[in-house]
Coordinates of C-alpha atoms and ligand atoms in Angstrom, one line a residue:
X255 CA -75.8 68.6 4.7
X256 CA -76.4 72.3 4.3
X257 CA -76.1 74.3 7.5
X258 CA -78.5 77.2 8.2
X259 CA -77.0 80.7 8.7
X260 CA -78.5 81.0 12.2
X261 CA -76.9 77.8 13.5
X262 CA -74.1 78.2 16.0
X263 CA -70.6 77.2 15.1
X264 CA -71.0 74.2 17.4
X265 CA -74.2 73.1 15.7
X266 CA -72.5 73.4 12.3
X267 CA -69.5 71.3 13.4
X268 CA -71.9 68.8 15.0
X269 CA -73.7 68.5 11.6
X270 CA -70.4 68.0 9.7
X271 CA -69.2 65.4 12.2
X272 CA -72.5 63.5 12.1
X273 CA -72.6 63.5 8.3
X274 CA -69.2 61.8 8.2
X275 CA -70.1 59.4 11.0
X276 CA -73.3 58.4 9.2
X277 CA -71.6 57.9 5.9
X278 CA -69.0 55.7 7.6
X279 CA -71.7 53.5 9.1
X280 CA -74.2 53.4 6.2
X281 CA -73.0 50.0 4.8
X282 CA -73.4 48.3 8.2
X283 CA -76.8 49.9 8.6
X284 CA -77.8 48.6 5.1
X285 CA -76.5 45.1 6.1
X286 CA -78.6 45.2 9.2
X287 CA -81.6 46.3 7.2
X288 CA -81.3 43.4 4.8
X289 CA -80.6 40.9 7.6
X290 CA -83.6 42.3 9.6
X291 CA -81.5 42.7 12.6
X292 CA -81.7 45.6 15.0
X293 CA -78.3 47.4 14.6
X294 CA -77.3 47.5 18.2
X295 CA -73.6 47.7 17.4
X296 CA -74.1 51.0 15.5
X297 CA -76.4 52.3 18.3
X298 CA -73.5 51.6 20.8
X299 CA -71.2 53.7 18.6
X300 CA -73.8 56.5 18.7
X301 CA -73.9 56.2 22.5
X302 CA -70.1 56.2 22.7
X303 CA -70.0 59.4 20.7
X304 CA -72.4 61.0 23.1
X305 CA -74.8 61.9 20.3
X306 CA -77.9 60.9 22.4
X307 CA -77.0 64.0 24.5
X308 CA -77.3 66.4 21.5
X309 CA -80.1 68.5 23.1
X310 CA -79.3 67.8 26.8
X311 CA -77.8 70.6 28.8
X312 CA -74.1 70.3 29.6
X313 CA -74.7 70.2 33.3
X314 CA -76.4 66.8 32.8
X315 CA -73.6 65.5 30.6
X316 CA -75.1 66.6 27.2
X317 CA -73.9 68.7 24.3
X318 CA -76.5 71.5 24.9
X319 CA -77.3 72.0 21.2
X320 CA -81.0 72.4 21.8
X321 CA -83.9 71.2 19.7
X322 CA -81.8 72.3 16.7
X323 CA -79.1 69.8 17.8
X324 CA -81.7 67.1 18.2
X325 CA -83.0 67.7 14.7
X326 CA -79.5 67.7 13.2
X327 CA -78.9 64.3 15.0
X328 CA -82.3 62.9 13.9
X329 CA -81.9 64.1 10.3
X330 CA -78.5 62.4 10.0
X331 CA -79.1 59.3 12.1
X332 CA -82.4 58.9 10.1
X333 CA -80.2 58.0 7.1
X334 CA -79.2 54.9 9.2
X335 CA -82.8 53.9 9.3
X336 CA -83.5 51.9 12.5
X337 CA -80.8 53.8 14.3
X338 CA -82.5 57.1 13.6
X339 CA -85.9 55.9 14.8
X340 CA -84.5 54.5 18.0
X341 CA -82.6 57.8 18.6
X342 CA -85.9 59.8 18.0
X343 CA -88.1 57.7 20.4
X344 CA -85.3 57.8 23.0
X345 CA -85.5 61.6 22.9
X346 CA -89.3 61.4 22.9
X347 CA -89.2 59.2 26.0
X348 CA -88.5 62.0 28.4
X349 CA -86.1 64.6 27.0
X350 CA -88.5 67.5 26.5
X351 CA -90.9 66.4 29.3
X352 CA -88.1 66.1 31.9
X353 CA -86.5 69.4 30.9
X354 CA -89.9 71.3 31.3
X355 CA -91.7 69.3 34.0
X356 CA -89.0 67.3 35.8
X357 CA -87.6 68.2 39.3
X358 CA -83.9 68.9 39.6
X359 CA -83.3 65.4 41.0
X360 CA -85.2 63.8 38.1
X361 CA -83.2 65.8 35.6
X362 CA -79.9 64.8 37.3
X363 CA -81.0 61.2 37.3
X364 CA -82.6 60.7 33.9
X365 CA -81.1 63.3 31.7
X366 CA -77.6 62.1 32.7
X367 CA -78.5 58.6 31.7
X368 CA -80.1 59.8 28.4
X369 CA -76.9 61.8 27.6
X370 CA -75.0 58.6 28.0
X371 CA -77.3 56.9 25.5
X372 CA -79.8 55.0 27.7
X373 CA -82.5 54.0 25.2
X374 CA -86.0 55.2 25.9
X375 CA -89.5 54.9 24.5
X376 CA -92.7 57.0 24.7
X377 CA -95.9 55.1 25.6
X378 CA -99.1 56.9 24.7
X379 CA -101.0 54.6 22.3
X380 CA -103.2 51.8 23.5
X381 CA -105.8 49.4 22.1
X382 CA -108.4 52.0 23.2
X383 CA -106.5 55.1 22.5
X384 CA -105.0 56.2 19.1
X385 CA -105.6 59.6 17.8
X386 CA -107.8 60.3 20.8
X387 CA -104.8 60.2 23.1
X388 CA -106.6 61.5 26.1
X389 CA -108.7 58.3 26.2
X390 CA -106.0 56.1 27.6
X391 CA -107.3 53.2 29.8
X392 CA -104.1 52.3 31.5
X393 CA -104.5 53.3 35.1
X394 CA -102.1 54.3 37.9
X395 CA -103.3 54.2 41.5
X396 CA -101.5 55.5 44.5
X397 CA -100.6 53.1 47.3
X398 CA -98.4 54.7 50.0
X399 CA -95.4 56.1 48.3
X400 CA -95.8 54.0 45.2
X401 CA -97.9 54.0 42.1
X402 CA -99.4 50.8 40.7
X403 CA -99.8 50.8 37.0
X404 CA -102.2 48.4 35.2
X405 CA -102.9 48.3 31.5
X406 CA -101.4 48.0 28.0
X407 CA -99.7 50.1 25.5
X408 CA -99.2 49.3 21.8
X409 CA -97.3 50.5 18.7
X410 CA -94.4 51.5 21.0
X411 CA -91.2 52.1 19.0
X412 CA -88.1 50.9 20.7
X413 CA -90.1 48.3 22.8
X414 CA -87.5 45.8 23.7
X415 CA -84.2 47.6 23.3
X416 CA -85.4 50.6 25.4
X417 CA -84.6 50.7 29.1
X418 CA -86.7 53.7 30.0
X419 CA -90.5 53.9 29.2
X420 CA -92.3 57.2 29.5
X421 CA -95.8 56.2 30.2
X422 CA -99.1 58.2 30.4
X423 CA -101.7 56.7 32.7
X424 CA -105.1 57.6 34.0
X425 CA -105.2 58.8 37.6
X426 CA -108.8 60.1 37.8
X427 CA -112.2 58.8 36.7
X428 CA -114.0 62.0 37.7
X429 CA -116.0 63.2 34.6
X430 CA -115.4 66.8 35.6
X431 CA -111.6 66.2 35.9
X432 CA -111.6 64.4 32.5
X433 CA -113.5 67.2 30.9
X434 CA -110.6 69.5 32.0
X435 CA -108.0 67.0 30.7
X436 CA -106.8 66.6 34.3
X437 CA -107.1 62.9 34.4
X438 CA -103.6 61.8 33.1
X439 CA -100.3 61.6 34.8
X440 CA -96.8 60.9 33.4
X441 CA -94.5 58.2 34.8
X442 CA -91.2 56.6 34.0
X443 CA -91.1 52.8 34.1
X444 CA -87.8 51.0 33.8
X445 CA -87.2 47.7 32.0
X446 CA -87.0 44.9 34.6
X447 CA -89.6 46.3 36.9
X448 CA -91.7 43.3 38.1
X449 CA -95.0 43.0 36.2
X450 CA -93.7 45.0 33.2
X451 CA -93.4 42.9 30.1
X452 CA -93.1 42.9 26.4
X453 CA -96.2 41.3 24.8
X454 CA -95.7 41.4 21.1
X455 CA -93.5 42.8 18.3
X456 CA -95.4 44.1 15.2
X457 CA -94.5 43.2 11.6
X458 CA -94.9 46.6 10.0
X459 CA -94.3 48.0 6.5
X460 CA -91.4 50.5 6.6
X461 CA -90.2 49.3 10.0
X462 CA -88.3 46.3 8.7
X463 CA -85.7 46.1 11.5
X464 CA -87.2 48.7 14.0
X465 CA -88.7 47.0 17.1
X466 CA -92.2 48.3 17.6
X467 CA -94.6 46.5 19.9
X468 CA -97.1 45.9 22.7
X469 CA -96.3 46.4 26.4
X470 CA -98.2 44.9 29.4
X471 CA -98.3 46.5 32.8
X472 CA -99.5 44.0 35.3
X473 CA -99.7 45.9 38.6
X474 CA -96.3 47.4 38.0
X475 CA -95.1 49.2 41.2
X476 CA -93.0 52.3 40.8
X477 CA -91.9 55.0 43.3
X478 CA -93.6 58.4 43.3
X479 CA -90.2 59.9 42.3
X480 CA -90.8 58.3 38.9
X481 CA -93.8 60.6 38.4
X482 CA -93.0 63.5 36.0
X483 CA -95.0 66.6 36.6
X484 CA -98.0 67.0 38.9
X485 CA -100.7 64.4 39.4
X486 CA -103.2 65.3 36.6
X487 CA -100.7 67.3 34.6
X488 CA -100.1 64.4 32.1
X489 CA -102.0 66.0 29.3
X490 CA -99.8 69.2 29.5
X491 CA -96.7 67.0 29.7
X492 CA -97.8 64.9 26.7
X493 CA -98.8 67.8 24.5
X494 CA -95.8 69.9 25.1
X495 CA -93.7 66.8 24.4
X496 CA -95.7 66.1 21.3
X497 CA -94.6 69.4 19.7
X498 CA -91.0 68.3 20.1
X499 CA -91.9 64.8 19.0
X500 CA -93.5 66.0 15.8
X501 CA -90.4 68.1 15.1
X502 CA -87.7 65.4 15.6
X503 CA -90.0 62.9 14.0
X504 CA -90.2 65.0 10.9
X505 CA -86.4 65.6 10.9
X506 CA -85.8 61.8 10.9
X507 CA -88.0 61.2 7.9
X508 CA -86.6 64.3 6.1
X509 CA -83.1 63.0 6.5
X510 CA -83.6 60.4 3.8
X511 CA -84.7 62.9 1.1
X512 CA -81.2 64.3 0.4
X513 CA -79.7 60.8 -0.1
X514 CA -82.6 59.8 -2.5
X515 CA -82.1 63.0 -4.6
X516 CA -78.4 62.2 -4.8
X517 CA -79.2 58.7 -5.8
X518 CA -81.7 59.8 -8.5
X519 CA -79.2 62.3 -10.0
X520 CA -76.4 59.7 -9.9
X521 CA -78.6 57.2 -11.6
X522 CA -80.1 59.5 -14.3
X523 CA -76.6 60.7 -15.3
X524 CA -75.6 57.1 -16.0
X525 CA -78.8 55.7 -17.6
X526 CA -79.0 56.1 -21.4
X527 CA -82.2 55.8 -23.4
X528 CA -82.9 57.2 -26.9
X529 CA -79.2 58.0 -27.1
X530 CA -79.5 60.4 -24.2
X531 CA -78.9 60.3 -20.5
X532 CA -82.3 60.1 -18.8
X533 CA -81.3 63.3 -16.8
X534 CA -81.8 65.2 -20.1
X535 CA -85.5 64.4 -20.3
X536 CA -87.3 67.5 -19.1
X537 CA -90.0 65.5 -17.3
X538 CA -87.3 63.9 -15.2
X539 CA -85.6 67.3 -14.6
X540 CA -88.9 68.7 -13.4
X541 CA -89.4 65.9 -11.0
X542 CA -85.9 66.4 -9.6
X543 CA -86.6 70.1 -9.4
X544 CA -89.7 69.3 -7.3
X545 CA -87.6 67.0 -5.1
X546 CA -85.0 69.7 -4.4
X547 CA -87.8 72.2 -3.7
X548 CA -89.5 69.9 -1.2
X549 CA -86.2 69.0 0.4
X550 CA -85.3 72.6 1.0
X551 CA -88.8 73.6 2.2
X552 CA -89.0 70.6 4.5
X553 CA -85.6 71.5 6.1
X554 CA -86.5 75.1 6.3
X555 CA -89.7 74.5 8.3
X556 CA -87.9 71.9 10.5
X557 CA -85.1 74.1 11.5
X558 CA -87.3 77.2 11.8
X559 CA -89.5 75.3 14.2
X560 CA -86.4 74.1 16.1
X561 CA -85.2 77.7 16.4
X562 CA -88.6 78.7 17.8
X563 CA -88.5 76.0 20.4
X564 CA -84.9 76.9 21.3
X565 CA -85.8 80.5 21.8
X566 CA -88.6 79.4 24.2
X567 CA -91.5 80.2 21.8
X568 CA -94.6 78.2 21.2
X569 CA -94.3 76.2 18.0
X570 CA -97.3 73.9 18.0
X571 CA -98.6 75.0 14.6
X572 CA -95.1 75.0 13.1
X573 CA -94.3 71.5 14.5
X574 CA -97.4 70.1 12.9
X575 CA -96.6 71.8 9.6
X576 CA -93.1 70.4 9.8
X577 CA -94.5 66.9 10.3
X578 CA -97.0 67.3 7.5
X579 CA -94.6 68.6 4.9
X580 CA -91.7 66.3 5.7
X581 CA -93.8 63.2 5.6
X582 CA -95.9 64.2 2.5
X583 CA -92.7 65.3 0.7
X584 CA -91.0 62.0 1.6
X585 CA -93.7 60.0 0.0
X586 CA -93.9 62.2 -3.1
X587 CA -90.1 62.2 -3.4
X588 CA -90.0 58.4 -3.1
X589 CA -92.8 57.9 -5.6
X590 CA -91.2 60.3 -8.1
X591 CA -87.8 58.7 -7.6
X592 CA -89.3 55.3 -8.4
X593 CA -90.9 56.8 -11.6
X594 CA -87.6 58.3 -12.7
X595 CA -85.7 55.1 -12.1
X596 CA -88.7 53.0 -13.4
X597 CA -87.9 49.3 -13.2
X598 CA -84.8 49.8 -11.2
X599 CA -86.7 52.1 -8.9
X600 CA -89.0 49.2 -8.0
X601 CA -86.1 46.9 -7.0
X602 CA -85.4 47.1 -3.3
X603 CA -81.6 47.2 -4.1
X604 CA -81.9 50.9 -5.0
X605 CA -83.4 52.1 -1.7
X606 CA -85.6 54.8 -3.2
X607 CA -88.9 52.9 -2.7
X608 CA -88.0 52.7 1.0
X609 CA -88.7 56.4 1.3
X610 CA -92.4 55.9 0.4
X611 CA -92.8 53.4 3.2
X612 CA -90.9 55.7 5.6
X613 CA -93.1 58.6 4.6
X614 CA -96.2 56.5 5.1
X615 CA -95.2 55.6 8.6
X616 CA -94.4 59.3 9.2
X617 CA -97.9 60.3 8.1
X618 CA -99.3 58.1 10.9
X619 CA -97.0 58.3 13.9
X620 CA -97.0 61.1 16.5
X621 CA -100.6 61.9 15.5
X622 CA -101.8 61.2 11.9
X623 CA -101.5 64.0 9.4
X624 CA -105.3 64.5 9.6
X625 CA -104.8 65.3 13.3
X626 CA -101.9 67.7 12.4
X627 CA -104.4 69.5 10.1
X628 CA -106.9 69.8 12.9
X629 CA -104.1 71.3 15.1
X630 CA -103.0 73.6 12.3
X631 CA -106.6 74.7 11.8
X632 CA -107.6 75.1 15.4
X633 CA -104.4 76.8 16.6
X634 CA -103.3 78.4 13.4
X635 CA -106.6 80.1 12.7
X636 CA -106.2 82.3 15.8
X637 CA -103.5 84.3 14.1
X638 CA -105.8 85.1 11.2
X639 CA -108.9 86.3 13.1
X640 CA -107.9 90.0 13.2
X641 CA -109.5 91.3 10.0
X642 CA -108.7 95.0 9.5
X643 CA -110.9 95.4 6.4
X644 CA -114.5 94.6 5.5
X645 CA -116.6 95.1 2.4
X646 CA -118.6 98.3 2.6
X647 CA -120.5 100.2 -0.1
X648 CA -118.3 103.0 -1.4
X649 CA -120.3 106.2 -1.5
X650 CA -118.8 107.3 -4.8
X651 CA -118.6 104.0 -6.7
X652 CA -121.7 102.6 -5.0
X653 CA -120.2 99.1 -5.0
X654 CA -118.8 97.0 -2.2
X655 CA -115.0 97.6 -1.8
X656 CA -112.5 96.5 0.8
X657 CA -112.6 99.3 3.4
X658 CA -111.1 100.0 6.8
X659 CA -113.2 98.5 9.5
X660 CA -114.2 101.8 11.1
X661 CA -117.9 102.4 11.4
X662 CA -120.0 105.3 10.1
X663 CA -122.5 104.5 12.8
X664 CA -120.4 105.1 15.9
X665 CA -121.5 107.9 18.2
X666 CA -125.0 107.9 16.7
X667 CA -128.0 106.8 18.8
X668 CA -128.6 103.1 18.0
X669 CA -132.3 102.3 18.1
X670 CA -133.9 99.2 16.7
X671 CA -134.6 101.0 13.5
X672 CA -130.9 102.0 13.2
X673 CA -129.8 98.5 14.0
X674 CA -132.0 97.2 11.2
X675 CA -130.5 99.7 8.8
X676 CA -127.0 98.6 9.8
X677 CA -127.9 95.0 9.0
X678 CA -129.6 96.0 5.8
X679 CA -126.6 98.1 4.8
X680 CA -124.4 95.1 5.4
X681 CA -126.7 93.1 3.1
X682 CA -125.8 95.5 0.3
X683 CA -122.1 94.7 0.7
X684 CA -122.2 91.1 2.0
X685 CA -125.5 89.7 0.8
X686 CA -124.7 86.1 1.8
X687 CA -123.2 86.8 5.2
X688 CA -124.5 87.2 8.7
X689 CA -122.9 89.9 11.0
X690 CA -121.5 88.5 14.2
X691 CA -122.4 90.0 17.6
X692 CA -118.8 91.3 17.7
X693 CA -119.2 92.9 14.2
X694 CA -122.3 94.7 15.5
X695 CA -120.5 95.8 18.7
X696 CA -117.7 97.3 16.6
X697 CA -120.2 98.9 14.2
X698 CA -122.3 100.5 16.9
X699 CA -119.9 101.0 19.7
X700 CA -122.5 99.3 22.0
X701 CA -121.8 96.6 24.6
X702 CA -122.7 93.0 23.9
X703 CA -125.8 93.0 26.1
X704 CA -127.3 96.0 24.3
X705 CA -126.6 94.5 20.9
X706 CA -128.2 91.2 21.9
X707 CA -131.2 93.1 23.3
X708 CA -131.7 94.9 20.0
X709 CA -131.3 91.9 17.7
X710 CA -133.6 89.9 20.0
X711 CA -136.3 92.6 19.7
X712 CA -135.9 92.7 15.9
X713 CA -136.2 88.9 15.9
X714 CA -139.4 89.0 17.8
X715 CA -140.8 91.5 15.2
X716 CA -139.7 88.9 12.5
X717 CA -137.3 91.4 10.9
X718 CA -134.0 89.5 11.3
X719 CA -132.8 85.9 11.5
X720 CA -130.6 85.3 14.5
X721 CA -128.1 82.4 14.3
X722 CA -127.5 80.5 17.6
X723 CA -124.7 78.2 18.8
X724 CA -125.3 74.7 20.1
X725 CA -126.0 76.2 23.6
X726 CA -128.7 78.5 22.2
X727 CA -126.7 81.7 22.4
X728 CA -127.2 84.2 19.6
X729 CA -123.9 84.6 17.8
X730 CA -124.9 86.2 14.5
X731 CA -127.7 88.2 13.0
X732 CA -129.0 89.1 9.5
X733 CA -131.9 91.1 8.2
X734 CA -134.6 89.0 6.6
X735 CA -136.6 90.1 3.5
X736 CA -139.2 91.9 5.5
X737 CA -136.4 93.6 7.5
X738 CA -134.7 94.7 4.3
X739 CA -138.0 96.1 3.0
X740 CA -138.6 98.0 6.3
X741 CA -135.0 99.4 6.4
X742 CA -134.7 101.0 2.9
X743 CA -136.8 101.4 -0.3
X744 CA -136.0 98.9 -3.2
X745 CA -133.9 101.5 -5.1
X746 CA -131.4 101.6 -2.2
X747 CA -130.3 98.0 -2.9
X748 CA -130.0 98.3 -6.7
X749 CA -126.7 98.2 -8.6
X750 CA -126.1 97.7 -12.4
X751 CA -122.8 97.8 -14.1
X752 CA -122.3 100.4 -16.8
X753 CA -122.6 97.9 -19.6
X754 CA -126.1 96.8 -18.4
X755 CA -129.2 99.0 -18.8
X756 CA -132.2 97.5 -17.1
X757 CA -134.5 100.1 -18.7
X758 CA -133.6 98.8 -22.1
X759 CA -134.9 95.4 -21.0
X760 CA -138.2 96.9 -19.8
X761 CA -137.4 97.1 -16.1
X762 CA -138.1 100.3 -14.3
X763 CA -138.8 102.0 -17.7
Ligands
FAD165 C1 -94.7 52.6 13.0 C2 -95.4 53.2 14.2 C3 -94.7 53.7 15.3 C4 -95.4 54.2 16.4 N1 -94.7 54.6 17.5 C5 -95.4 54.9 18.6 C6 -94.7 55.2 19.8 O1 -93.5 55.1 19.9 N2 -95.4 55.5 20.9 C7 -96.8 55.7 20.9 O2 -97.4 56.0 21.9 N3 -97.5 55.5 19.7 C8 -96.8 55.1 18.6 N4 -97.5 54.8 17.4 C9 -98.9 55.0 17.4 C10 -99.4 56.2 16.6 O3 -99.1 57.4 17.2 C11 -100.9 55.9 16.3 O4 -100.9 54.9 15.4 C12 -101.5 57.2 15.7 O5 -101.6 58.2 16.6 C13 -102.9 56.9 15.1 O6 -103.7 56.1 16.0 P1 -104.4 54.8 15.4 O7 -103.5 54.0 14.6 O8 -105.1 54.2 16.6 O9 -105.5 55.4 14.4 P2 -107.0 56.0 14.7 O10 -106.9 57.0 15.8 O11 -107.9 54.8 14.9 O12 -107.3 56.7 13.4 C14 -107.9 56.1 12.2 C15 -108.1 57.1 11.1 O13 -109.1 58.1 11.6 C16 -108.6 59.4 11.5 N5 -109.0 60.2 12.6 C17 -109.0 59.8 13.9 N6 -109.5 60.8 14.6 C18 -109.9 61.8 13.8 C19 -110.5 63.1 13.9 N7 -110.8 63.6 15.1 N8 -110.7 63.9 12.8 C20 -110.3 63.4 11.6 N9 -109.8 62.2 11.4 C21 -109.5 61.4 12.5 C22 -107.0 59.2 11.5 O14 -106.4 60.3 10.9 C23 -106.9 57.9 10.8 O15 -106.8 58.2 9.4 C24 -96.8 54.3 16.3 C25 -97.5 53.9 15.2 C26 -96.8 53.3 14.1 C27 -97.6 52.8 13.0

């Protein structure tokens, strides 16, 4: 396991130690996989070593290795299959949420237990709520000092072995509160609480010996001290936890990549066809080169995101990218590994096909990869909105070229006629585009109201087309054909490259 240069000495030592620990327990994990048994004995050893406390601050009994430490643990324990998944959901069932939203008493109580290895689970998904996580129907109502939880959760990893369940429930039906995402609250429910039961364990591809199932909350009473964060702050608690979840969830899938690459290299150096080792075929080499590239890229984004979180920065976009790349690369690596090992790759004895199933699970859990793309677009796009250039007609070349976005119209009196000329001039450079109201504000130096007044007046005179948003507000404007005619004579818009002579063809002759 290659350490990153920015890791601390402790993190590097932790990674080395875990690598050895995991190698030692790999055969037992493989046996458990084949026997379809949850490897509780290995989990106990992980607990004894204190690895569940990887990210937990020392004052609560942890190792204080941050999100980076959690990723190192997830990456390595992921090689032990079920152990890694249970480690991850245990972290997800409270670690980040308690650190950021818990009271000091809650941190002392729960983080200390987590550091000792208490198994946890995170409970968001329900029969009614999947990708649309805000639409949970499980309710929590306040009765005296207690909350009464009623509802169901499904697809919960760790359901059964976990002792601590981090549950999101609805605490308001007010449409206005729901519109502001203030209707959810986060709670911790412990195994053994009356009315709380396990309903079903799923048979899932890729989760051969990982318990994942349905939970039933039948008027489960819990004390108010088990509420994490304010009443109505559940969405903030959930989404901040989800960034961490996506990150460690990607690390656990990524952990398998390195072993598979080693397996493929080992295999192709020993398999001979056409009097050559199959590692000598360039198509196999190219596939292995891709796998190495993906492995390095996946780890890079994982640990870069962890570093951002550890330094207190927002990493929502990066966490989604980490999840997207780790899971997509896992599937592609698994598929290519099968192709390189061909018939042997299809046997379950060489565990390369397992990575395809693992990757597929990864593409769906913690928000599907489509949802990650929505997040990456919606949040990522904000960093790209500041466009310092725009296409303008260069006075010498008389063609549109990328120019600094400073306006030749500023300081001039902007009448309706000038506004029309501005829109017509933009047509010369960007014939297919509208100008936004902000573009026009920048271009004219006018305030929004004045710009809207001018483009509305031009619209009434049928000289521009104004584009409106769903609420009917004008957001963009563009000169129409009559507007272009009024703004400038036809020659103003003409441009012909040097190799083209319109007069030769009988135009303007
Ligand atoms: C193995 C496994 C482990 C899991 N572990 C847990 C756990 O521990 N805790 C927990 O709470 N949940 C868990 N889940 C649930 C998981 O998070 C959900 O399955 C996931 O969020 C998707 O929800 P869904 O299955 O209901 O799909 P749906 O939401 O029904 O989505 C169906 C399809 O529509 C697409 N889609 C949905 N909305 C949009 C949109 N707005 N735009 C574009 N496409 C969209 C999705 O990408 C998907 O392809 C687990 C699931 C699995 C399979």
